[in-house]
């Protein structure tokens, strides 16, 4: 049994209309949720497959940190997806600095956050004093590195170039696995040219 505390304003999202989101999480993650709407405390108890149940707390935490329930539920459906939360308070000096850094991470009209998502394939949310990422290990690593560059004061152009480079690297690594079609695959014992 695990406990996760989420912000008051995210409890409604976790429960969903008529309890639909809560039931969906319970069904897909094979857990039971006990939500205290006064404190935001959520008790998560595994009631089925223990491996699926391990994703339950992360799904609840992700929704609490601003992710849409559909994005959070990807943590159950794909065991290569992971949740990482970066604490922006630790990288800022005061409230004004936090506001400025959040603005840099979001970018004008949300462009920077959107590029992080588009070029890595991860889901990125900036909520409160955190930046949340849901994606595969390489995707999460690319977003984390880009966010750290921004927090360290790197120009946005340099961060965009870094993201494009990582995007191309991830794309080419993915192609290596799908390089051969059945027609062009080497026969057993042959070496590819």
Short mmCIF file of C-alpha atoms in Angstrom, two decimals:
data_model
loop_
_atom_site.label_atom_id
_atom_site.label_comp_id
_atom_site.label_asym_id
_atom_site.label_seq_id
_atom_site.Cartn_x
_atom_site.Cartn_y
_atom_site.Cartn_z
CA UNK A 1 0.00 0.00 0.00
CA UNK A 2 1.33 3.44 -0.98
CA UNK A 3 0.27 6.99 -0.14
CA UNK A 4 0.53 9.96 -2.51
CA UNK A 5 -0.58 13.50 -1.71
CA UNK A 6 -1.79 15.65 -4.59
CA UNK A 7 -2.84 19.33 -4.71
CA UNK A 8 -6.49 20.15 -3.89
CA UNK A 9 -7.18 21.51 -7.38
CA UNK A 10 -6.19 18.18 -9.00
CA UNK A 11 -8.52 15.94 -6.92
CA UNK A 12 -11.44 16.55 -9.28
CA UNK A 13 -9.29 15.55 -12.26
CA UNK A 14 -8.18 12.36 -10.45
CA UNK A 15 -11.77 11.40 -9.64
CA UNK A 16 -13.22 12.48 -13.01
CA UNK A 17 -16.82 13.07 -13.93
CA UNK A 18 -18.95 10.72 -11.87
CA UNK A 19 -15.80 8.88 -10.73
CA UNK A 20 -14.98 7.72 -14.28
CA UNK A 21 -11.24 8.54 -14.15
CA UNK A 22 -10.80 6.91 -10.75
CA UNK A 23 -12.55 3.73 -11.98
CA UNK A 24 -10.40 3.71 -15.15
CA UNK A 25 -7.19 3.93 -13.09
CA UNK A 26 -8.42 1.21 -10.71
CA UNK A 27 -9.31 -1.07 -13.60
CA UNK A 28 -6.20 -0.61 -15.75
CA UNK A 29 -3.62 -0.48 -12.94
CA UNK A 30 -5.44 -3.13 -10.89
CA UNK A 31 -5.43 -0.99 -7.74
CA UNK A 32 -7.97 0.45 -5.32
CA UNK A 33 -7.84 4.20 -4.64
CA UNK A 34 -8.99 5.73 -1.38
CA UNK A 35 -9.07 9.50 -1.91
CA UNK A 36 -9.34 11.96 0.98
CA UNK A 37 -10.59 15.09 -0.77
CA UNK A 38 -10.01 17.20 2.38
CA UNK A 39 -6.25 16.62 2.52
CA UNK A 40 -5.45 15.44 -1.02
CA UNK A 41 -4.07 12.18 0.39
CA UNK A 42 -4.57 9.16 -1.85
CA UNK A 43 -4.06 5.62 -0.60
CA UNK A 44 -3.23 3.17 -3.38
CA UNK A 45 -3.63 -0.54 -2.73
CA UNK A 46 -2.73 -3.19 -5.30
CA UNK A 47 -5.60 -5.64 -5.80
CA UNK A 48 -4.49 -7.56 -8.91
CA UNK A 49 -1.31 -7.95 -10.91
CA UNK A 50 1.41 -6.55 -8.62
CA UNK A 51 3.51 -5.39 -11.59
CA UNK A 52 0.63 -3.30 -12.96
CA UNK A 53 -0.09 -2.12 -9.41
CA UNK A 54 3.42 -0.62 -9.21
CA UNK A 55 2.36 1.98 -11.80
CA UNK A 56 -0.64 3.09 -9.72
CA UNK A 57 1.21 5.60 -7.49
CA UNK A 58 2.98 7.13 -10.49
CA UNK A 59 -0.34 7.53 -12.35
CA UNK A 60 -1.82 9.34 -9.34
CA UNK A 61 1.33 11.45 -8.90
CA UNK A 62 1.35 12.35 -12.61
CA UNK A 63 -2.26 13.54 -12.51
CA UNK A 64 -1.45 15.48 -9.34
CA UNK A 65 1.45 17.21 -11.14
CA UNK A 66 -0.76 18.41 -14.00
CA UNK A 67 -0.84 15.59 -16.56
CA UNK A 68 -4.07 14.63 -18.29
CA UNK A 69 -5.35 11.22 -17.12
CA UNK A 70 -4.78 9.73 -20.62
CA UNK A 71 -1.09 10.68 -20.53
CA UNK A 72 -0.72 9.39 -16.96
CA UNK A 73 -2.33 6.05 -17.86
CA UNK A 74 0.39 5.46 -20.47
CA UNK A 75 2.54 4.56 -17.44
CA UNK A 76 0.40 1.43 -17.00
CA UNK A 77 0.10 0.49 -20.66
CA UNK A 78 3.78 0.80 -21.62
CA UNK A 79 6.39 -0.39 -19.11
CA UNK A 80 9.08 1.60 -20.96
CA UNK A 81 7.31 4.88 -20.10
CA UNK A 82 8.40 6.54 -16.89
CA UNK A 83 7.53 9.61 -14.85
CA UNK A 84 10.12 12.12 -13.75
CA UNK A 85 9.39 15.24 -11.73
CA UNK A 86 11.97 18.04 -11.64
CA UNK A 87 11.74 20.35 -8.63
CA UNK A 88 12.15 23.89 -9.94
CA UNK A 89 12.32 25.34 -6.40
CA UNK A 90 15.72 23.67 -5.99
CA UNK A 91 17.03 25.53 -9.05
CA UNK A 92 15.66 28.96 -8.17
CA UNK A 93 16.53 31.55 -5.55
CA UNK A 94 13.08 33.01 -4.79
CA UNK A 95 9.49 33.32 -6.09
CA UNK A 96 10.42 35.91 -8.76
CA UNK A 97 13.24 33.70 -10.03
CA UNK A 98 10.86 30.71 -10.08
CA UNK A 99 8.33 32.69 -12.13
CA UNK A 100 11.07 33.81 -14.55
CA UNK A 101 12.47 30.28 -14.95
CA UNK A 102 8.99 28.81 -15.48
CA UNK A 103 8.46 31.43 -18.17
CA UNK A 104 11.73 30.42 -19.86
CA UNK A 105 10.76 26.71 -19.70
CA UNK A 106 7.31 27.41 -21.15
CA UNK A 107 8.58 29.89 -23.74
CA UNK A 108 6.66 32.50 -25.70
CA UNK A 109 3.16 31.17 -26.39
CA UNK A 110 4.27 27.78 -24.97
CA UNK A 111 6.80 27.26 -27.79
CA UNK A 112 9.66 25.88 -25.68
CA UNK A 113 7.52 23.33 -23.83
CA UNK A 114 5.88 22.36 -27.11
CA UNK A 115 9.25 21.85 -28.83
CA UNK A 116 10.40 19.69 -25.91
CA UNK A 117 7.37 17.47 -26.52
CA UNK A 118 7.56 17.48 -30.33
CA UNK A 119 11.28 16.78 -30.60
CA UNK A 120 11.48 14.14 -27.87
CA UNK A 121 8.09 12.43 -28.06
CA UNK A 122 7.63 12.86 -24.29
CA UNK A 123 4.71 14.52 -22.51
CA UNK A 124 5.88 17.65 -20.66
CA UNK A 125 3.89 19.59 -18.05
CA UNK A 126 4.93 22.60 -15.99
CA UNK A 127 2.72 22.87 -12.92
CA UNK A 128 3.32 24.75 -9.68
CA UNK A 129 7.02 24.53 -8.95
CA UNK A 130 7.66 21.34 -10.94
CA UNK A 131 8.35 20.20 -14.47
CA UNK A 132 6.95 16.75 -15.15
CA UNK A 133 7.96 14.40 -17.96
CA UNK A 134 6.38 11.14 -19.09
CA UNK A 135 8.30 9.22 -21.73
CA UNK A 136 10.84 6.53 -22.45
CA UNK A 137 14.24 6.73 -20.73
CA UNK A 138 15.96 8.53 -23.62
CA UNK A 139 13.06 10.94 -24.05
CA UNK A 140 13.03 11.80 -20.35
CA UNK A 141 16.80 12.24 -20.39
CA UNK A 142 16.59 14.64 -23.37
CA UNK A 143 13.89 16.78 -21.70
CA UNK A 144 15.78 16.79 -18.38
CA UNK A 145 18.98 17.93 -20.12
CA UNK A 146 17.14 20.65 -22.06
CA UNK A 147 15.41 21.89 -18.90
CA UNK A 148 18.72 21.98 -17.02
CA UNK A 149 20.28 23.96 -19.88
CA UNK A 150 17.46 26.50 -19.67
CA UNK A 151 17.68 26.71 -15.86
CA UNK A 152 21.45 27.26 -16.18
CA UNK A 153 20.79 30.25 -18.45
CA UNK A 154 21.51 28.76 -21.90
CA UNK A 155 20.00 30.70 -24.83
CA UNK A 156 16.83 29.13 -26.21
CA UNK A 157 18.47 28.72 -29.64
CA UNK A 158 21.16 26.50 -28.15
CA UNK A 159 18.53 24.42 -26.35
CA UNK A 160 16.49 24.04 -29.55
CA UNK A 161 19.62 22.92 -31.43
CA UNK A 162 20.36 20.39 -28.67
CA UNK A 163 16.78 19.05 -28.86
CA UNK A 164 16.96 18.74 -32.65
CA UNK A 165 20.26 16.86 -32.38
CA UNK A 166 18.80 14.47 -29.78
CA UNK A 167 15.68 14.04 -31.93
CA UNK A 168 17.82 12.99 -34.90
CA UNK A 169 19.90 10.64 -32.71
CA UNK A 170 16.78 8.96 -31.28
CA UNK A 171 15.26 8.73 -34.75
CA UNK A 172 18.37 7.09 -36.25
CA UNK A 173 18.68 4.68 -33.30
CA UNK A 174 15.06 3.66 -33.86
CA UNK A 175 15.75 3.07 -37.55
CA UNK A 176 18.57 0.65 -36.79
CA UNK A 177 16.01 -1.79 -35.40
CA UNK A 178 13.79 -1.52 -38.49
CA UNK A 179 16.47 -1.26 -41.14
CA UNK A 180 15.50 -4.45 -43.00
CA UNK A 181 12.15 -5.27 -44.53
CA UNK A 182 11.36 -8.98 -45.02
CA UNK A 183 12.34 -8.64 -48.70
CA UNK A 184 15.74 -7.06 -47.94
CA UNK A 185 16.62 -8.93 -44.76
CA UNK A 186 19.79 -11.01 -45.06
CA UNK A 187 19.45 -14.75 -45.17
CA UNK A 188 20.60 -16.72 -42.12
CA UNK A 189 24.40 -16.68 -42.01
CA UNK A 190 24.76 -13.72 -44.43
CA UNK A 191 26.14 -10.41 -43.33
CA UNK A 192 24.32 -7.23 -44.33
CA UNK A 193 26.11 -5.05 -46.87
#
